[in-house]
Amino acid sequence: MGKDTIETLKKIIKERVVIIDGAMGTMIQKIRPKLTEEDFRGEILKDHEKPLKGNNDLLSITKPEEILKIHEQYLEAGADIIETNTFSGTTIAQADYGLEHMVYELNKASAELAVKACKKYTEKNPNKPRFAAGAIGPTNRTASISPKVQDPSFRNVTYNELKKAYREQIEGLVDGGVDIIFIETIFDCLNAKAGIHAFMEFKEEKKRDDIPLFISGTITDRSGRTLSGQTPEAFYVSMKHSGMLSIGLNCALGADLMIPHLKQLSNISEVFISAYPNAGLPNQFGEYDQTPEQMAKAIEPMLKQGLVNMLGGCCGSTPGHIKAIAEMAAKYGSVREPKPKNMNLRLSGLKMFEKTDDVVFMNIGERCNVAGSRRFKNLIKKGNFTKALEVARSQVESGAQVLDINMDDGLLDGEQSMRKFCNLIASEPEISTIPVMVDSSKFHVIESGLQCLQGKCIVNSISLKAGEEQFLKEAKEVLKYGAAVVVMAFDEEGQATTAEKKVAISKRAYDLLVSIGFPPQDIIFDTNILTIATGIEEHNNYGVEFIEACKEIKRTLPYAKLSGGVSNLSFSFQRLNKLRESMHSAFLYHAIKAGLDMGIVNAGALPVYSDIESELLTLVEAAIFNKSSMATENLLAYAEKYRESMKGGTKVKDNLEWRNQSLEKRIEHALVKGIDKFIVEDTEEARLKAEKPLHVIEGPLMDGMNVVGDLFGSGKMFLPQVIKSARVMKTAVAHLIPFMEEEKKKLEAQGILSSSGRKKVLLATVKGDVHDIGKNIVGVVLGCNNYEIIDLGVMVPCETILEEAKKHNVDVIGVSGLITPSLDEMVHIAKEMQSKNFKVPLLVGGATTSRMHTAVKITPHYDGHVVHVLDASRAVNVVNTILDPERVEEFMEDIDDLYEDLREEHISNLQSYSFLSIEEARQRKLAIDFDKHPPVKAPSFIGEKVIDDFPIADLLPFIDWSPFFKTWEIRGKYPYNKYPKIFEDPTVGKQAKQLYTEAMDTLKDIMEKKSLVVRGLVSFYRAASVGDDIELFSEKDEKVGVLYGLRQQLVKERENDPYLCISDFIAPSSSNKQDHLGMFAGGVFGADEMAADLKKNNNDYQALMIQAIADRLAEAFAEYMHKETRVNYWGYANDENLTEAELLSISYQGIRPAPGYPSQPDHTEKQTMWKISNIAEKTKIELTDSNMMLPGSAVSALYFAHPQSQYFAVGKINKDQVSSYASRKNFSMEDTQRLLGPILGYDA
């Protein structure tokens, strides 16, 4: 469409919502079952050495009629813009297929197909012009993230490699005639910046300003971040330099989940907004269930709220979806005006930073500068980048809003050091949250830094020192990188020292920059803060000259910013820290008033201006403003007089200052902070002042716990802190108990924490289940909120629960369970409560429970209130509400409505399941060719081996700490959701670190005292599969048992996908191949007893800590033993050399599925393991009636070694398989359906 494209698009977008097409991949998926490898190859690639099936972009050459048909279907549905079939059309992506040489041809051919379709439909209706957009995907590599966990500075692609690849793609697309370049599905902004750079260079060289640029990013999950960690606002700021006509979001999320992030983008964007979400979220089979009507309805709020200018569809969307969206959008006309032009300086790291009027001064952290920090320079020279990162982190923690990085030193490779350090901070979210100032006197070093940073940076610096030609050349490159720029007050004659010269150079540079399109708000002048009080007379007025220049630049150069290196001012007073800090603070106070916007300062080392000693401030300001010829001498004399005190810096106040507060405030502080050091003496003081001991509990102690409850409820305290608070509370109460017992006639002997009016909550882990950490946490949290807790412990039969509930006249019953058999026990409890005419509310919780199960299986059996409680943080609100007569009715109406909806959804889901018959599923099993891929070698022994009193120290490298934090309900948000990144989470990081430190202290104590014993067993047997089952044999080939398998039955989207069962990984008995299977059981002994003793001593916190650590040790023992099996006992991977991270990410050969979990969801299979290997007798790990293991911290698994073995989920199964399974196991159908209840695909 040529030069008219941009104006035509603007006109249409201002009139109505423009429609973008739907998913090309989804439509190709629909025809792929018909496409063979030969179809992908065509004639031109029939002899190509690599498989090509799945290379969808290639179909534009080998099956152009199919791609053209898809384009036309979308145009027929109402699309205004269709995207070319080039999502993977770069040399980087095509390298997987060995087709780098065809990239230009592939893009040109794809573009020509899209242009042809658009031309056809534009000619049909000239009033509705159609546009072909050249789709540029993100590639399959990321420039901001290391693929090597052990080396976060490593990258498998460089900025320049990406730029070159994108340039070649752009050439092909434009030569093919596209109207628009569309850089989409951006998960890493640095990749996109390389694409933008390539496009800007292309336009400049080819003089093609007529091609508009569209940008679309991907928010990868509900955290609201791209994969590389940026918020929508930071993403926008990083892209703004591109000159884009529109920006938007696509992929990863459905419309409903995309809206909050789209709102953030729309609220800031000065350009048009696009959105093309997925057709909902994928189901468990990777398919998209949202119908066209549902998707259109989900998108409609975007129009009602005025968030978008363009709409389309991504994964799962089809022409039907686009038609529905187009018809719905047609009702609205144009709904969004781009935001007015913003003239504030905006920068970004992972988050956006905006220099508004409210931000009086921007602190630029100075300590990551080899020229300004001796410590930092030494660390870099020694290659100690880990410690160097700590310097950067401390700058951020001290308040730096921008981080200055400088590697200019004669003994350093500045380019390499800059690149490595910038790559490293990209993997440190706490640091990379803020923008970076890339600082160097060498422009190639600056570029090496910019090529590693996805955010909008500041370049420090360029100048007119080498003349205008060089100045403009560098400025244009800075513009292509999308950075703001610092301009130093130098010209061909040298450095400006007077206000007049500073202003003149700045004015000249400003005019040159604006003439090439540099945004004036991105121009920052550093007019040189020079050293004063040196003893040289001409230096005395440098402070005045700088301040006067600031005033004039602000008056004459609109929107320009001012910066300076503040530490230069005081260089003549080396090592007199207090004096220097006072000079910097006073100078900034006045310079900021004159217009200074930012400065390179040590943000953590500045006293408040008003706190500077009066005499010192007078002398400092006399020097800054050159008030006296004696100013320097007077300052020197003061410095000499107080030299020793001048060497100090700002100090942290005594952390025991809180002890000076009132008694009530001291008690509150101790409870909130979990400090028990002084609580007994403070409680005694309160008792002596109170009329009764009980009044201390009901007064200051409960007041303090109410503060704890409020802080916890608002998310300002975290669970470990609350449990520590409870420990302090119990210590205080324990002190009061003897005094309360003296008043037996006035007080009840029991009820330690309250008066007789307290509500009672009974808690129990149900029969057969031994996991109680979650239940214990709920008990502590409710106890902190003045509920009396009757905790019956674990493995509690239904009869005991109900008897104790009646005995104590409880107000609420709460039941918990971890394993699937516990679900049936909860149903049984509900039925018994109904038959015995209970009326009290029943709360259901635990890892295996769900709202769906509660609604479908439990609620129908009990007329009383039944509520599923997700976690401890919700328990207080639920109990408070359900026991409040004024709120309970409305609350339960909402719950009942929700559960009714869930029951209807369950019925609908059952009706929608599509199953293969079990016979057909077996025919479509994973048919491993055991002749070509034989079983691995035999284990080193057949039979059992006991491992007793295993050293805990050897397990430390195998501990996965991420679940530990989830146990305590400490949840970081992406990218801080896993250990050790969770320590950097801005909300929970500090608490997570403290919790981890205490865990390590506890672990150290456990190892020193040998408090816990780790014991286990590993065993191996000859094995052969028979159908879905595995027969096991001793060394003498005597059959010792059978493990029964369950097979996937739900129909899969891809026709060739196998239907898996664990027996598929073992050679069949008919193959005459010798195969084997291993078993493992391991436990941590002593934790349950330690926890019980700690609870008796009112130390719930440490009891929970012991249990949580024991669970981690059990899992680490399983990981360790699996490695030992692979490397030694079985030895099929004796050359394995994996890192800890690779171990935890399962980067090894073989699997260890556990009975009761997704690959074999029947817990009764443990009974076979225990019988064959005699596990209970040899290890003392026992099974409960519900097949739970005792001790509670125990793990068991099966070992499969074949390279093609893989983890999978059986998923829902149908009645024919259940019947077969029951028959093979000699179980009744009723019992089998009960055991397999959670995976039944029908209503039993």
Coordinates of N, CA and C in Angstrom, one line a residue, residues 42 212 253 282 285 359 400 422 448 545 606 644 775 861 925 938 1060 1086 1088 1143 1241 1243:
G42 N 8.6 -31.0 0.2 CA 8.4 -30.6 -1.2 C 9.4 -31.2 -2.1
P212 N 5.0 1.1 8.8 CA 4.7 1.2 10.2 C 5.2 0.0 11.0
L253 N -2.0 -15.7 27.8 CA -3.1 -15.6 28.7 C -4.4 -15.5 27.9
P282 N -5.0 -23.2 28.2 CA -5.0 -24.5 27.7 C -5.5 -25.5 28.8
F285 N -4.6 -31.1 28.5 CA -4.1 -31.7 27.3 C -3.5 -30.7 26.3
V359 N 9.3 13.4 42.1 CA 10.7 12.9 42.3 C 11.6 14.1 42.3
A400 N 19.4 3.9 45.8 CA 19.8 4.3 44.4 C 18.6 4.0 43.5
C422 N 26.9 -6.8 33.3 CA 25.6 -6.5 32.9 C 24.8 -7.7 32.8
S448 N 28.7 -2.4 24.4 CA 28.7 -3.7 25.0 C 27.8 -3.8 26.2
E545 N 29.5 28.4 39.9 CA 29.4 28.3 38.4 C 28.4 27.2 38.0
L606 N 24.5 9.8 53.0 CA 24.2 11.3 53.0 C 23.4 11.6 54.3
E644 N 39.7 13.0 63.8 CA 39.2 11.7 64.1 C 37.7 11.5 63.9
K775 N -2.1 -28.4 59.1 CA -3.1 -28.3 60.2 C -2.5 -27.6 61.4
H861 N -23.6 -34.4 51.5 CA -23.9 -35.4 52.5 C -24.1 -34.8 53.9
K925 N -0.3 -47.9 22.7 CA 0.7 -47.8 23.8 C 2.0 -47.2 23.3
A938 N 22.2 -54.8 33.8 CA 21.6 -55.3 35.1 C 22.2 -54.5 36.3
L1060 N 0.1 -43.8 27.6 CA 1.1 -44.3 28.4 C 0.6 -45.1 29.6
G1086 N 12.5 -39.5 64.2 CA 12.8 -38.7 65.3 C 12.1 -37.3 65.3
D1088 N 8.9 -36.5 64.5 CA 7.6 -36.5 65.1 C 7.7 -36.3 66.6
L1143 N 20.1 -31.7 38.7 CA 19.5 -32.8 39.4 C 18.1 -32.4 39.7
G1241 N -13.5 -40.9 35.3 CA -14.1 -40.0 34.3 C -15.6 -40.1 34.2
D1243 N -19.4 -40.6 36.9 CA -19.9 -40.5 38.2 C -20.2 -41.9 38.8

